[in-house]
Coordinates of C-alpha atoms in Angstrom, one line a residue:
Chain E
X1 CA 13.7 -24.9 -169.0
X2 CA 12.0 -27.8 -171.2
X3 CA 12.0 -27.3 -174.7
X4 CA 10.4 -29.7 -177.0
X5 CA 13.1 -32.1 -178.4
X6 CA 13.3 -34.4 -181.1
X7 CA 13.6 -38.6 -179.5
X8 CA 15.6 -40.8 -181.7
X9 CA 13.2 -43.9 -180.0
X10 CA 10.9 -45.5 -181.9
X11 CA 7.8 -47.8 -180.9
X12 CA 8.8 -51.0 -181.7
X13 CA 6.5 -54.7 -181.2
X14 CA 9.6 -56.7 -180.0
X15 CA 9.6 -60.5 -179.8
X16 CA 10.4 -62.0 -176.3
X17 CA 13.5 -64.1 -176.6
X18 CA 13.3 -64.9 -173.3
X19 CA 12.3 -64.6 -169.7
X20 CA 14.8 -65.7 -166.8
X21 CA 13.7 -65.5 -163.5
X22 CA 16.7 -64.7 -161.2
X23 CA 15.7 -66.7 -158.2
X24 CA 16.7 -68.2 -156.0
X25 CA 20.5 -65.9 -156.1
X26 CA 18.0 -63.1 -157.2
X27 CA 14.6 -63.5 -155.7
X28 CA 12.3 -61.1 -158.1
X29 CA 14.8 -59.9 -160.2
X30 CA 14.2 -61.0 -163.9
X31 CA 16.3 -60.4 -167.2
X32 CA 14.3 -59.8 -170.3
X33 CA 16.1 -60.8 -173.2
X34 CA 14.0 -59.1 -176.7
X35 CA 14.5 -58.5 -180.7
X36 CA 14.5 -54.9 -181.9
X37 CA 17.5 -54.3 -184.6
X38 CA 16.8 -50.5 -184.3
X39 CA 16.7 -50.9 -180.1
X40 CA 19.7 -52.5 -180.4
X41 CA 22.1 -50.7 -183.1
X42 CA 21.0 -47.3 -182.1
X43 CA 21.5 -48.4 -178.1
X44 CA 23.3 -45.9 -175.8
X45 CA 25.0 -46.9 -172.1
X46 CA 22.7 -45.0 -169.6
X47 CA 19.5 -44.9 -172.3
X48 CA 16.2 -46.5 -171.3
X49 CA 13.6 -48.6 -173.4
X50 CA 9.7 -47.6 -172.1
X51 CA 7.8 -50.7 -171.9
X52 CA 4.3 -51.6 -171.7
X53 CA 3.3 -53.6 -169.3
X54 CA 1.6 -56.7 -171.1
X55 CA -1.7 -57.9 -170.5
X56 CA -4.3 -55.1 -171.5
X57 CA -4.1 -53.4 -168.0
X58 CA -3.3 -50.1 -169.6
X59 CA -0.8 -49.1 -167.0
X60 CA 1.6 -46.2 -167.8
X61 CA 4.7 -47.5 -169.7
X62 CA 8.0 -48.5 -167.4
X63 CA 11.5 -47.7 -168.1
X64 CA 13.9 -49.8 -167.8
X65 CA 17.8 -49.0 -168.7
X66 CA 18.9 -51.5 -171.1
X67 CA 21.9 -54.1 -169.9
X68 CA 23.3 -55.2 -173.0
X69 CA 22.4 -54.3 -177.0
X70 CA 24.2 -56.9 -179.4
X71 CA 24.2 -55.7 -182.9
X72 CA 25.0 -59.1 -184.5
X73 CA 21.6 -61.2 -183.1
X74 CA 19.8 -57.5 -182.7
X75 CA 19.0 -58.6 -178.9
X76 CA 18.7 -56.3 -176.1
X77 CA 18.6 -57.2 -172.6
X78 CA 17.0 -55.2 -169.4
X79 CA 16.9 -56.7 -165.5
X80 CA 14.6 -55.9 -163.0
X81 CA 13.6 -56.1 -160.0
X82 CA 9.5 -56.8 -159.5
X83 CA 8.3 -53.9 -157.3
X84 CA 5.0 -53.2 -158.5
X85 CA 1.9 -54.3 -160.8
X86 CA 3.9 -52.8 -163.8
X87 CA 6.9 -55.2 -163.1
X88 CA 4.8 -58.5 -161.7
X89 CA 3.0 -58.1 -165.4
X90 CA 6.2 -58.4 -167.0
X91 CA 7.3 -61.3 -164.9
X92 CA 4.5 -63.4 -166.5
X93 CA 6.1 -62.9 -170.1
X94 CA 7.7 -65.6 -171.8
X95 CA 9.5 -66.1 -174.9
X96 CA 7.6 -65.3 -178.1
X97 CA 5.6 -62.7 -176.2
X98 CA 5.7 -59.6 -177.9
X99 CA 6.5 -56.3 -176.2
X100 CA 5.5 -53.1 -176.7
X101 CA 8.7 -50.5 -176.4
X102 CA 9.4 -47.4 -177.4
X103 CA 13.3 -46.8 -177.2
X104 CA 15.8 -46.0 -177.3
X105 CA 15.0 -43.0 -175.3
X106 CA 16.9 -40.2 -173.0
X107 CA 20.9 -39.3 -172.8
X108 CA 23.1 -42.3 -171.8
X109 CA 26.5 -40.7 -170.3
X110 CA 28.5 -38.4 -171.9
X111 CA 31.2 -40.8 -172.1
X112 CA 35.1 -40.4 -172.6
X113 CA 37.1 -43.5 -173.2
X114 CA 40.5 -41.5 -173.1
X115 CA 40.3 -40.8 -169.6
X116 CA 40.2 -43.7 -167.0
X117 CA 36.7 -44.5 -165.4
X118 CA 35.3 -45.4 -162.1
X119 CA 32.0 -47.2 -162.5
X120 CA 29.8 -47.1 -159.0
X121 CA 26.3 -48.2 -159.0
X122 CA 23.9 -51.0 -156.9
X123 CA 20.6 -52.8 -157.4
X124 CA 18.7 -52.3 -160.6
X125 CA 21.6 -49.4 -161.2
X126 CA 24.2 -52.3 -162.0
X127 CA 22.6 -53.8 -165.6
X128 CA 23.5 -50.5 -167.1
X129 CA 26.9 -49.7 -165.7
X130 CA 27.5 -53.9 -167.4
X131 CA 26.3 -51.9 -170.8
X132 CA 28.8 -49.5 -170.2
X133 CA 32.0 -51.1 -168.8
X134 CA 31.3 -53.2 -172.0
X135 CA 31.9 -50.5 -174.5
X136 CA 35.0 -49.6 -172.5
X137 CA 36.1 -53.1 -173.3
X138 CA 34.5 -52.5 -176.8
X139 CA 37.4 -49.6 -177.4
X140 CA 40.2 -51.6 -176.1
X141 CA 40.6 -50.7 -172.5
X142 CA 41.6 -54.0 -170.7
X143 CA 39.4 -55.3 -168.2
X144 CA 41.4 -55.2 -165.1
X145 CA 41.7 -51.3 -165.7
X146 CA 38.1 -50.9 -165.3
X147 CA 37.8 -50.2 -161.9
X148 CA 34.0 -51.5 -161.2
X149 CA 32.2 -50.5 -157.8
X150 CA 29.1 -52.5 -156.5
X151 CA 27.1 -51.9 -153.3
X152 CA 23.9 -54.0 -152.4
X153 CA 22.4 -54.4 -149.5
X154 CA 23.1 -58.1 -149.2
X155 CA 24.0 -60.7 -151.7
X156 CA 20.3 -61.3 -153.1
X157 CA 20.2 -57.6 -154.0
X158 CA 24.1 -57.9 -156.0
X159 CA 23.4 -58.5 -159.4
X160 CA 25.1 -58.7 -162.6
X161 CA 28.9 -59.9 -160.9
X162 CA 28.8 -62.7 -163.6
X163 CA 28.3 -60.3 -166.1
X164 CA 31.4 -58.7 -165.6
X165 CA 33.5 -61.4 -164.8
X166 CA 32.4 -62.4 -168.2
X167 CA 33.9 -58.9 -169.5
X168 CA 37.0 -60.1 -167.6
X169 CA 36.5 -57.8 -164.8
X170 CA 36.5 -58.1 -161.1
X171 CA 34.3 -55.7 -159.2
X172 CA 34.9 -54.2 -156.2
X173 CA 32.3 -55.3 -153.7
X174 CA 30.4 -53.6 -150.7
X175 CA 27.0 -55.2 -149.0
X176 CA 25.7 -53.4 -146.3
X177 CA 25.5 -56.8 -144.4
X178 CA 28.8 -57.7 -144.7
X179 CA 27.9 -60.8 -146.6
X180 CA 30.4 -60.1 -149.8
X181 CA 33.1 -58.1 -150.1
X182 CA 33.5 -55.3 -147.6
X183 CA 30.7 -54.3 -144.8
X184 CA 29.5 -51.0 -145.6
X185 CA 28.4 -48.7 -148.7
X186 CA 29.7 -48.4 -152.3
X187 CA 31.8 -45.3 -151.4
X188 CA 33.7 -47.4 -148.2
X189 CA 34.7 -49.6 -150.8
X190 CA 35.7 -46.7 -152.8
X191 CA 37.7 -45.1 -150.7
X192 CA 39.7 -48.1 -149.2
X193 CA 40.8 -48.3 -153.4
X194 CA 42.2 -45.1 -153.3
X195 CA 44.0 -43.3 -155.3
X196 CA 43.0 -42.8 -158.7
X197 CA 44.0 -40.9 -161.2
X198 CA 43.2 -37.3 -161.1
X199 CA 41.6 -37.3 -164.6
X200 CA 39.4 -40.1 -163.8
X201 CA 35.5 -39.8 -164.2
X202 CA 32.7 -41.5 -162.1
X203 CA 29.8 -42.9 -163.7
X204 CA 27.2 -43.8 -161.6
X205 CA 23.6 -45.5 -161.5
X206 CA 21.9 -46.9 -158.6
X207 CA 19.0 -45.5 -155.9
X208 CA 19.1 -41.5 -155.3
X209 CA 21.0 -41.6 -151.9
X210 CA 23.5 -43.6 -153.0
X211 CA 23.8 -41.5 -156.2
X212 CA 24.3 -38.7 -153.7
X213 CA 26.7 -39.7 -151.9
X214 CA 28.9 -41.2 -154.6
X215 CA 28.5 -37.5 -156.4
X216 CA 29.9 -35.9 -152.8
X217 CA 32.7 -38.5 -152.8
X218 CA 33.2 -37.4 -156.4
X219 CA 32.8 -33.8 -155.6
X220 CA 35.6 -34.2 -152.3
X221 CA 37.9 -35.7 -154.9
X222 CA 37.5 -33.0 -157.5
X223 CA 36.2 -36.0 -159.8
X224 CA 34.1 -35.3 -162.8
X225 CA 31.0 -37.2 -162.3
X226 CA 28.2 -38.3 -164.2
X227 CA 25.2 -40.3 -162.4
X228 CA 22.2 -42.1 -164.3
X229 CA 19.2 -40.9 -162.6
X230 CA 15.9 -42.9 -162.1
X231 CA 12.4 -42.0 -161.3
X232 CA 8.9 -42.8 -162.5
X233 CA 8.0 -41.7 -166.0
X234 CA 4.8 -40.3 -167.6
X235 CA 5.2 -39.7 -171.2
X236 CA 9.1 -40.8 -171.5
X237 CA 9.5 -38.6 -174.5
X238 CA 9.6 -35.1 -172.7
X239 CA 6.2 -34.0 -173.3
X240 CA 4.5 -34.3 -169.3
X241 CA 7.1 -33.1 -167.7
X242 CA 6.2 -35.1 -164.8
X243 CA 9.6 -36.8 -164.2
X244 CA 11.3 -33.0 -163.6
X245 CA 14.6 -33.3 -161.0
X246 CA 15.9 -30.8 -158.9
X247 CA 19.2 -28.9 -161.2
X248 CA 21.1 -26.3 -159.5
X249 CA 22.8 -23.8 -161.5
X250 CA 26.2 -22.1 -160.5
X251 CA 24.1 -19.2 -159.0
X252 CA 22.7 -21.5 -157.0
X253 CA 18.8 -21.1 -158.7
X254 CA 17.1 -24.2 -158.6
X255 CA 15.4 -25.7 -161.9
X256 CA 14.0 -28.6 -163.1
X257 CA 14.8 -31.0 -166.1
X258 CA 13.7 -34.2 -167.4
X259 CA 14.9 -37.6 -166.2
X260 CA 13.2 -38.5 -169.6
X261 CA 15.1 -36.6 -171.9
X262 CA 17.9 -33.9 -170.6
X263 CA 18.5 -36.8 -168.9
X264 CA 18.8 -39.6 -167.3
X265 CA 22.5 -39.1 -167.4
X266 CA 23.8 -35.9 -165.9
X267 CA 26.5 -33.8 -164.5
X268 CA 26.1 -35.0 -160.6
X269 CA 27.8 -31.6 -159.7
X270 CA 24.2 -29.7 -161.3
X271 CA 21.5 -32.4 -159.4
X272 CA 19.9 -31.1 -156.4
X273 CA 20.0 -34.2 -154.7
X274 CA 19.3 -32.4 -151.2
X275 CA 16.0 -31.7 -152.3
X276 CA 15.0 -34.6 -153.9
Chain H
X1 CA -29.5 -40.0 -191.8
X2 CA -27.3 -39.7 -194.1
X3 CA -23.4 -40.4 -193.9
X4 CA -21.5 -37.4 -195.6
X5 CA -20.2 -37.9 -199.2
X6 CA -16.3 -38.8 -198.7
X7 CA -13.9 -37.0 -199.8
X8 CA -10.6 -38.5 -201.3
X9 CA -8.3 -35.8 -200.1
X10 CA -8.8 -36.6 -196.3
X11 CA -7.8 -39.5 -194.3
X12 CA -10.6 -39.8 -192.3
X13 CA -13.5 -38.5 -194.6
X14 CA -16.4 -39.6 -192.3
X15 CA -14.3 -37.4 -188.9
X16 CA -14.5 -34.3 -190.1
X17 CA -16.1 -32.1 -187.7
X18 CA -17.2 -28.3 -187.2
X19 CA -16.6 -27.2 -183.7
X20 CA -18.4 -24.1 -183.7
X21 CA -16.0 -21.6 -185.5
X22 CA -13.5 -24.7 -186.3
X23 CA -13.4 -26.9 -189.6
X24 CA -11.1 -29.8 -187.6
X25 CA -10.1 -32.9 -189.8
X26 CA -11.0 -35.0 -186.9
X27 CA -12.7 -34.5 -183.3
X28 CA -9.6 -35.7 -181.7
X29 CA -7.4 -32.8 -180.1
X30 CA -4.7 -33.7 -178.1
X31 CA -4.9 -31.9 -174.7
X32 CA -2.6 -29.6 -173.1
X33 CA -0.1 -30.8 -171.2
X34 CA 0.0 -34.2 -171.9
X35 CA 1.5 -33.7 -175.9
X36 CA 4.2 -31.2 -175.2
X37 CA 4.7 -29.0 -178.3
X38 CA 3.8 -31.4 -181.0
X39 CA 7.1 -32.4 -182.2
X40 CA 8.0 -34.7 -179.1
X41 CA 5.5 -37.1 -181.0
X42 CA 6.5 -36.8 -184.8
X43 CA 8.3 -40.0 -184.9
X44 CA 5.7 -42.0 -182.6
X45 CA 2.5 -41.4 -184.5
X46 CA 1.1 -39.7 -187.3
X47 CA -0.6 -36.5 -186.2
X48 CA -3.0 -35.6 -189.2
X49 CA -5.3 -38.2 -187.0
X50 CA -5.7 -35.0 -184.5
X51 CA -7.7 -32.2 -185.5
X52 CA -6.2 -30.2 -183.8
X53 CA -3.0 -30.2 -180.9
X54 CA -3.6 -28.1 -177.5
X55 CA 0.1 -26.6 -176.9
X56 CA 1.5 -26.8 -173.6
X57 CA -0.1 -24.0 -171.3
X58 CA 2.0 -20.5 -171.6
X59 CA 2.2 -17.9 -169.1
X60 CA 3.5 -14.6 -169.4
X61 CA 7.1 -15.0 -167.8
X62 CA 8.5 -18.9 -167.1
X63 CA 7.4 -20.7 -164.9
X64 CA 9.3 -23.2 -162.8
X65 CA 6.9 -25.6 -162.2
X66 CA 6.3 -27.8 -158.5
X67 CA 9.0 -29.7 -156.9
X68 CA 9.7 -32.8 -157.2
X69 CA 8.1 -35.3 -157.6
X70 CA 5.0 -34.4 -159.8
X71 CA 3.5 -37.9 -160.6
X72 CA 2.5 -41.0 -159.4
X73 CA 0.3 -44.1 -161.1
X74 CA -2.9 -44.6 -159.5
X75 CA -6.1 -47.4 -160.2
X76 CA -6.7 -47.0 -163.2
X77 CA -4.7 -43.1 -164.1
X78 CA -2.4 -40.9 -162.7
X79 CA -2.0 -37.8 -160.4
X80 CA 0.4 -34.9 -161.8
X81 CA 1.1 -31.8 -160.1
X82 CA 3.7 -30.2 -162.7
X83 CA 3.0 -26.8 -162.5
X84 CA 2.5 -25.5 -165.7
X85 CA 5.9 -25.4 -165.6
X86 CA 6.6 -23.6 -169.0
X87 CA 9.6 -20.9 -170.3
X88 CA 7.3 -17.9 -171.1
X89 CA 5.2 -16.2 -173.9
X90 CA 8.5 -15.4 -175.6
X91 CA 10.8 -18.4 -175.9
X92 CA 7.1 -19.7 -176.6
X93 CA 7.1 -17.0 -179.5
X94 CA 10.3 -17.5 -180.5
X95 CA 11.6 -20.8 -180.4
X96 CA 8.8 -23.2 -179.8
X97 CA 5.8 -21.9 -181.9
X98 CA 8.0 -21.8 -185.0
X99 CA 9.1 -25.8 -184.5
X100 CA 5.4 -26.6 -183.9
X101 CA 4.4 -25.0 -186.8
X102 CA 6.4 -27.0 -188.9
X103 CA 4.4 -30.1 -187.4
X104 CA 1.3 -29.2 -190.3
X105 CA -1.8 -30.1 -187.3
X106 CA -3.9 -27.0 -186.4
X107 CA -2.1 -25.7 -183.2
X108 CA -4.6 -24.5 -180.1
X109 CA -2.7 -22.1 -177.6
X110 CA -3.6 -23.0 -173.7
X111 CA -3.3 -19.6 -171.9
X112 CA -2.3 -19.7 -168.0
X113 CA -2.1 -16.2 -165.7
X114 CA -2.3 -14.8 -162.1
X115 CA -4.4 -12.4 -162.9
X116 CA -7.0 -11.8 -165.8
X117 CA -4.3 -9.5 -167.3
X118 CA -2.4 -11.9 -167.7
X119 CA -4.4 -13.8 -169.8
X120 CA -5.6 -10.8 -171.2
X121 CA -2.0 -9.9 -172.6
X122 CA -1.4 -12.9 -173.5
X123 CA -4.6 -13.4 -175.9
X124 CA -3.3 -10.2 -177.4
X125 CA 0.3 -11.3 -178.4
X126 CA -1.5 -14.6 -179.5
X127 CA -3.8 -13.2 -181.5
X128 CA -1.3 -12.3 -184.6
X129 CA -0.3 -15.5 -184.2
X130 CA -1.7 -16.9 -187.6
X131 CA -0.8 -20.8 -187.1
X132 CA -2.8 -20.9 -183.9
X133 CA -6.4 -21.4 -184.5
X134 CA -7.9 -21.0 -181.6
X135 CA -7.0 -19.8 -177.9
X136 CA -8.0 -22.1 -174.7
X137 CA -8.6 -20.5 -171.4
X138 CA -7.2 -22.5 -168.6
X139 CA -9.4 -21.5 -165.7
X140 CA -8.4 -24.0 -163.4
X141 CA -5.4 -21.7 -162.1
X142 CA -5.1 -19.6 -158.7
X143 CA -6.4 -16.2 -158.9
X144 CA -4.1 -14.1 -157.0
X145 CA -6.2 -11.1 -156.6
X146 CA -9.3 -13.7 -155.3
X147 CA -7.0 -15.1 -152.4
X148 CA -5.5 -17.6 -154.9
X149 CA -9.3 -19.2 -155.7
X150 CA -8.9 -20.7 -159.6
X151 CA -11.2 -18.3 -161.7
X152 CA -12.8 -21.6 -162.9
X153 CA -14.5 -21.8 -159.3
X154 CA -16.8 -18.5 -159.3
X155 CA -18.6 -17.9 -162.7
X156 CA -18.7 -14.2 -161.8
X157 CA -15.1 -14.2 -162.2
X158 CA -15.0 -16.7 -164.7
X159 CA -17.0 -14.0 -166.8
X160 CA -14.8 -11.5 -166.7
X161 CA -11.6 -13.4 -167.8
X162 CA -13.3 -15.0 -170.9
X163 CA -14.8 -11.6 -171.6
X164 CA -11.4 -10.1 -171.6
X165 CA -10.1 -12.6 -173.6
X166 CA -13.0 -12.6 -176.2
X167 CA -12.2 -8.8 -176.6
X168 CA -8.2 -9.1 -177.2
X169 CA -8.6 -11.5 -179.7
X170 CA -10.7 -12.3 -182.7
X171 CA -9.7 -16.5 -182.8
X172 CA -12.0 -18.6 -181.8
X173 CA -12.0 -18.8 -177.4
X174 CA -12.3 -22.1 -176.2
X175 CA -13.1 -22.0 -171.6
X176 CA -11.4 -24.9 -170.3
X177 CA -13.6 -25.5 -166.8
X178 CA -12.9 -27.1 -163.7
X179 CA -14.5 -30.3 -162.5
X180 CA -13.5 -29.3 -159.2
X181 CA -16.9 -27.3 -158.5
X182 CA -20.1 -28.1 -156.5
X183 CA -22.1 -27.4 -159.3
X184 CA -20.8 -26.6 -163.2
X185 CA -23.7 -25.2 -165.1
X186 CA -23.7 -21.4 -164.0
X187 CA -19.7 -21.5 -165.0
X188 CA -20.7 -23.2 -168.2
X189 CA -23.5 -20.5 -168.7
X190 CA -20.7 -17.5 -167.5
X191 CA -18.4 -18.6 -170.1
X192 CA -20.8 -18.6 -172.9
X193 CA -22.6 -15.5 -172.1
X194 CA -18.9 -13.5 -171.8
X195 CA -18.2 -15.0 -175.4
X196 CA -16.8 -18.5 -175.6
X197 CA -17.2 -20.2 -178.7
X198 CA -16.4 -23.6 -177.5
X199 CA -16.2 -25.4 -174.1
X200 CA -13.4 -28.1 -173.1
X201 CA -15.0 -29.9 -170.2
X202 CA -13.0 -30.9 -168.4
X203 CA -9.5 -30.7 -166.8
X204 CA -8.3 -33.2 -163.9
X205 CA -9.9 -34.2 -160.7
X206 CA -8.2 -33.0 -157.5
X207 CA -7.2 -36.6 -155.8
X208 CA -4.1 -37.3 -153.2
X209 CA -2.2 -40.2 -152.5
X210 CA -0.4 -40.7 -149.4
X211 CA 3.1 -43.3 -148.8
X212 CA 1.7 -45.8 -146.0
X213 CA 5.6 -45.8 -145.2
X214 CA 6.1 -42.3 -144.8
X215 CA 2.6 -41.0 -144.4
X216 CA 3.8 -38.2 -146.5
X217 CA 2.0 -37.5 -149.8
X218 CA 3.6 -39.1 -152.7
X219 CA 3.8 -36.0 -154.3
X220 CA 5.4 -32.8 -153.5
X221 CA 1.8 -31.2 -153.2
X222 CA -1.1 -32.3 -151.0
X223 CA -3.5 -32.7 -154.0
X224 CA -2.4 -33.3 -157.2
X225 CA -4.7 -33.6 -160.7
X226 CA -6.0 -37.1 -161.5
X227 CA -6.3 -38.0 -165.2
X228 CA -6.8 -41.1 -167.1
X229 CA -9.3 -44.0 -167.7
X230 CA -10.3 -43.3 -163.8
X231 CA -12.3 -40.1 -164.7
X232 CA -14.1 -41.0 -167.3
X233 CA -17.6 -42.0 -166.1
X234 CA -17.3 -38.3 -164.2
X235 CA -15.9 -36.7 -167.1
X236 CA -19.1 -38.6 -169.2
X237 CA -21.5 -37.1 -166.9
X238 CA -20.1 -34.0 -166.2
X239 CA -20.5 -33.2 -171.0
X240 CA -23.8 -34.6 -170.5
X241 CA -25.0 -32.3 -167.8
X242 CA -23.5 -29.1 -169.4
X243 CA -24.1 -30.3 -172.8
X244 CA -28.2 -30.4 -171.8
X245 CA -27.8 -26.6 -170.9
X246 CA -25.8 -25.0 -173.3
X247 CA -25.6 -24.3 -177.1
X248 CA -22.5 -24.1 -177.9
X249 CA -20.3 -27.3 -178.5
X250 CA -18.3 -28.9 -175.8
X251 CA -15.0 -30.7 -176.1
X252 CA -15.3 -33.6 -173.8
X253 CA -12.0 -34.7 -172.8
X254 CA -11.1 -37.6 -169.7
X255 CA -10.1 -40.8 -169.7
X256 CA -10.6 -41.5 -173.8
X257 CA -8.8 -44.7 -174.1
X258 CA -10.6 -46.2 -176.6
X259 CA -12.8 -46.1 -179.7
X260 CA -15.9 -47.1 -177.5
X261 CA -15.2 -44.3 -174.9
X262 CA -14.9 -41.3 -177.7
X263 CA -18.2 -42.9 -179.0
X264 CA -19.4 -42.3 -175.2
X265 CA -18.3 -39.3 -175.2
X266 CA -20.2 -38.2 -178.7
X267 CA -23.3 -39.6 -177.8
X268 CA -23.3 -37.4 -174.4
X269 CA -22.9 -34.2 -176.4
X270 CA -19.3 -33.5 -176.9
X271 CA -18.6 -32.3 -180.7
X272 CA -14.7 -32.1 -179.8
X273 CA -12.7 -35.1 -177.8
X274 CA -9.8 -34.8 -175.8
X275 CA -7.7 -36.9 -176.0
X276 CA -4.6 -36.8 -172.5
X277 CA -3.1 -39.1 -170.4
X278 CA -3.7 -42.3 -173.5
X279 CA -1.2 -40.4 -175.2
X280 CA 1.4 -41.2 -172.3
X281 CA 0.5 -44.9 -172.7
X282 CA 0.1 -45.3 -176.4
X283 CA 1.1 -42.9 -178.5
X284 CA -0.5 -44.1 -181.5
X285 CA -4.0 -45.0 -179.8
X286 CA -5.7 -41.7 -181.3
X287 CA -5.1 -43.0 -184.6
X288 CA -6.4 -46.4 -184.1
X289 CA -9.3 -44.3 -182.6
X290 CA -10.2 -42.3 -185.5
X291 CA -9.7 -45.2 -187.4
X292 CA -12.2 -47.0 -184.8
X293 CA -14.8 -43.9 -184.9
X294 CA -14.9 -44.1 -188.7
X295 CA -15.6 -47.8 -189.3
X296 CA -18.6 -47.8 -186.3
X297 CA -19.8 -44.8 -188.6
X298 CA -19.5 -46.5 -192.0
X299 CA -20.9 -49.4 -190.4
X300 CA -23.9 -48.1 -189.7
X301 CA -24.0 -45.5 -191.8
X302 CA -24.3 -42.6 -189.9
X303 CA -22.6 -39.1 -190.3
X304 CA -20.6 -38.1 -187.1
X305 CA -23.2 -35.1 -186.3
X306 CA -26.0 -38.3 -186.1
X307 CA -23.7 -39.4 -183.2
X308 CA -23.4 -35.8 -181.0
X309 CA -25.9 -35.5 -178.2
X310 CA -28.1 -38.3 -179.2
X311 CA -28.3 -39.9 -175.8
X312 CA -31.8 -41.8 -175.7
X313 CA -31.8 -42.1 -171.9
X314 CA -32.3 -44.2 -169.2
X315 CA -32.2 -48.1 -169.7
X316 CA -35.9 -49.0 -169.2
X317 CA -35.9 -52.5 -167.8
X318 CA -33.4 -54.2 -170.5
X319 CA -32.3 -57.1 -169.6

């Protein structure tokens, strides 16, 4: 049950280095880079920053997973898709503007660099997986040994493949319309690429139905799986309990845990996807 | 009109507030449920701008709260149906309160229950906690002994609830009323007659949001509590109505986002100012509001008491 947490995030007025419209390849998608030494130096894969939409509209903050954090340049990047008023306002941000951010927040993936990684996700769940993959590279993993699977509706929502290629990673792709890679879901691509080492760990981020499928896929193969969940957040720091999701304990009892500070990364076997 | 003499030791010398029996450094009070147990905000703001922090509601037994999803943003506000999730009084006393005490800010406990006896039991236990400066009764809970109608919807039941808590504690009692009633005046009077020291007006307004894709609620309940800027004029009206009808101090809560909002509530008759949803958007804003009220008073050579209830009535053809 929700108990108070001490957050590591700080509020930063971060200068915008640039904001890139990813159209026409990816309509409605933007990539923003900000400068914040605190966030850059403390960020872990799976953590997020809580960004106040600009313009003084005083909307709730919007959470964005961190895509990269460069400790040399203090630059932090996040990628998002415009879906509502808040992200629409963010799309108007230009370089040299200032973004009001709180971060880094939440618990990132519990990464085990000693065990083989299966990294899987889709949509705007892909950017934090790029960050995770880069950490494996930094830890000395050769890119060709990191198995990354991306699922998307179509080519336009398939983001970050270039970023993965730059890390030396060739992701296996599945699209629902078959326009790129395997026709089908990300789990279809994962099945086609079997077998995997039995001590592999699956790290996943994406829309809830995709995570539910990846969680089941992993459980069927007795593989440990961590999912990073997205949800609407109120405070982002564990105070409001607005972002809680159902968790099932081994005795089948249900309770709620906060995406913002108990997650966003959860052991997938605990998440009650059937109640979401 | 004369300004108070500033004291060197106080950060906001002009904001010292006498809220009934409570002496607060500022009138700003974190609203229950919007500020966790205080420690969540420790790295994000200066807690000394809060006259008091009202902790997340506590019940006797743990409550798991409502299913997912629990919040949705709406124009100038948000709907929530958290469902009073909390770990229960034992964990509250043993694990949570000791941490909140370290923050060094006056704490108010917020009590919830299914029956009057629950509130009375909580009040007895919490009465022994020296760190709590007051107990707040959340009257919006459904009363299981009376068809799950809110305690704060019936003046007789509310009176019994407040009397019960009043008899169980020597601490100041705050009655937090629900705005979801036809006429709040009889309820306010009932709470006052039953021995409440302070009224908190108000809680969230019941609202609704429907997905046009699924035709279902966007939340795990049909109705949920609306907070934020959207409710400010409604809450302000209620504060003014009640302030004219009772003679105990009022905490005005509802959509206070900036200095002018706070000043409006003071003029309408609030002595304390509840800050809720704004803490999510800008955890530092309450400090800015304190600075802002301080400047407002200093520029006009006013004491804060000069503002409280100083409403001058309708505009008279002023152009």
